[in-house]
Coordinates of C-alpha atoms in Angstrom, one line a residue:
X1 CA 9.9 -10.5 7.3
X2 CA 10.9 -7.1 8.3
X3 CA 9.0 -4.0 8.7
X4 CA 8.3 -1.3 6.2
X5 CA 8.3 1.9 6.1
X6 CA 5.2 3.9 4.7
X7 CA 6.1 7.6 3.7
X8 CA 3.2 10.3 4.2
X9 CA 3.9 13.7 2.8
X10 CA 2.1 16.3 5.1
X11 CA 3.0 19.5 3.5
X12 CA 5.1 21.7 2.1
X13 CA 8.2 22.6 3.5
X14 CA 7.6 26.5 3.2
X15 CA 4.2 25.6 4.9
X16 CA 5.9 24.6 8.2
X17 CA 8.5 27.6 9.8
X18 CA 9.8 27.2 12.9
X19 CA 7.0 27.4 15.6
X20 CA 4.8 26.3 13.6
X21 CA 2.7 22.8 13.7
X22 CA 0.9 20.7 11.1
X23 CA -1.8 17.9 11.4
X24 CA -2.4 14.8 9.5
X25 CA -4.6 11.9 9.6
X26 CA -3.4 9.2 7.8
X27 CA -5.1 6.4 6.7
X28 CA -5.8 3.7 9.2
X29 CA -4.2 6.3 11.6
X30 CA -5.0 8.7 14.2
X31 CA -4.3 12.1 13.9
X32 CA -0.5 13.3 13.9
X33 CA 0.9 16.3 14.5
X34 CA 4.6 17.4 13.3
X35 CA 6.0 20.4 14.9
X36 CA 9.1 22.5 13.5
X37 CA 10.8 23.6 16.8
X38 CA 14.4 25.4 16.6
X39 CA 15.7 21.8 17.8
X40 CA 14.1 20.4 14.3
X41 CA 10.8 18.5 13.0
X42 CA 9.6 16.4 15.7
X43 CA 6.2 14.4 15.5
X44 CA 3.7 13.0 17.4
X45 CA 0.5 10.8 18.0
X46 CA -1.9 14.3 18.7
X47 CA -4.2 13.4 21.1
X48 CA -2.9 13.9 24.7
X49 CA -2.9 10.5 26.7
X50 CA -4.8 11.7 29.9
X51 CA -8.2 12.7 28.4
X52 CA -8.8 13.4 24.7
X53 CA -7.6 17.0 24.2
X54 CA -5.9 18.2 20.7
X55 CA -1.4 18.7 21.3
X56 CA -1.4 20.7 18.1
X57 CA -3.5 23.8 20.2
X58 CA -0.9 23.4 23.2
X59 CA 2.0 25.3 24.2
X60 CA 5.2 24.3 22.9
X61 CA 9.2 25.2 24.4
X62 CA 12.5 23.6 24.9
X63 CA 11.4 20.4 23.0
X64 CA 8.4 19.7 25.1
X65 CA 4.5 20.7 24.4
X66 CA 2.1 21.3 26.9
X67 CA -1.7 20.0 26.6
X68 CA -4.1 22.9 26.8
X69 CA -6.4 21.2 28.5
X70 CA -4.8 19.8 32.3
X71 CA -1.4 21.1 31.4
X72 CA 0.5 17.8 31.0
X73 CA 3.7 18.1 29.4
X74 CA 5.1 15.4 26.9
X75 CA 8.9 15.5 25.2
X76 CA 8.5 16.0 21.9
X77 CA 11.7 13.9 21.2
X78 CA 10.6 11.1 23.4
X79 CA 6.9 11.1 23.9
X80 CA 7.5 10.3 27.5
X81 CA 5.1 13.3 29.7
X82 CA 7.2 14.8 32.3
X83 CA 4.3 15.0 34.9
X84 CA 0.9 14.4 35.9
X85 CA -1.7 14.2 35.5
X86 CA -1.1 12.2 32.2
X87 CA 1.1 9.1 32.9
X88 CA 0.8 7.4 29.8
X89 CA 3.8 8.4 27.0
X90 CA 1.9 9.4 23.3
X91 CA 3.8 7.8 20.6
X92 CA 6.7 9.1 18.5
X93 CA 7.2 9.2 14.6
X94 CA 10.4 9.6 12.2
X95 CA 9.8 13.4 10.1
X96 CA 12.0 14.6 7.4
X97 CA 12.8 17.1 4.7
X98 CA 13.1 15.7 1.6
X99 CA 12.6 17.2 -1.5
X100 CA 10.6 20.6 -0.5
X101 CA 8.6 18.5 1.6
X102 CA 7.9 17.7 5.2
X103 CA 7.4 13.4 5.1
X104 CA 6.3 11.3 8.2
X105 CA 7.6 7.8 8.7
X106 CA 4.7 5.2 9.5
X107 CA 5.8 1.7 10.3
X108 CA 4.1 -1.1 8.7
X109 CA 4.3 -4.5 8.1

């Protein structure tokens, strides 16, 4: 049987400019965070992989976001970190426009 595909709206559209980041936990998740870089909407699992530090407070340019806490930098695009000391890639999620809104893809069975 194939997958699914569970749509989460996390905000309004207006509610996320470029540069900004938003936050969701869905349920039976952990937390996510979508960023609206100049590249597009881009989202992620939101705890850095290294040590348990929030990616929505970290810096974010050229696609990439930087944990606050040891500086580990992880592509937004891919997940993959481009450095030490985290080695560990945090996981990627499909994020849309549709309708006014900014929506999160989940997979699901």
């Amino acid at each position: 049987m194939p997958d699914t595909v569970h749509r989460v709206a996390v905000c309004s559209a207006s509610a996320l400019p470029v540069g900004e980041v938003a936050t969701v936990t869905p349920p039976g998740h952990t937390a996510i965070s979508v960023f609206h870089t100049e590249d597009g909407l881009f989202a992620i699992d939101d705890t850095c992989t290294h040590q348990d530090a929030s990616l929505a407070d970290g810096w974010v340019e050229n696609c990439a976001v930087e944990c606050p806490l040891h500086e580990s930098c992880f592509d937004l695009r891919t997940g993959a970190p481009s450095g030490t000391p985290a080695k560990t890639p945090v996981r990627t999620y499909a994020v849309h426009f549709v309708d006014g809104a900014v929506v999160l893809d989940l997979p699901g069975s």
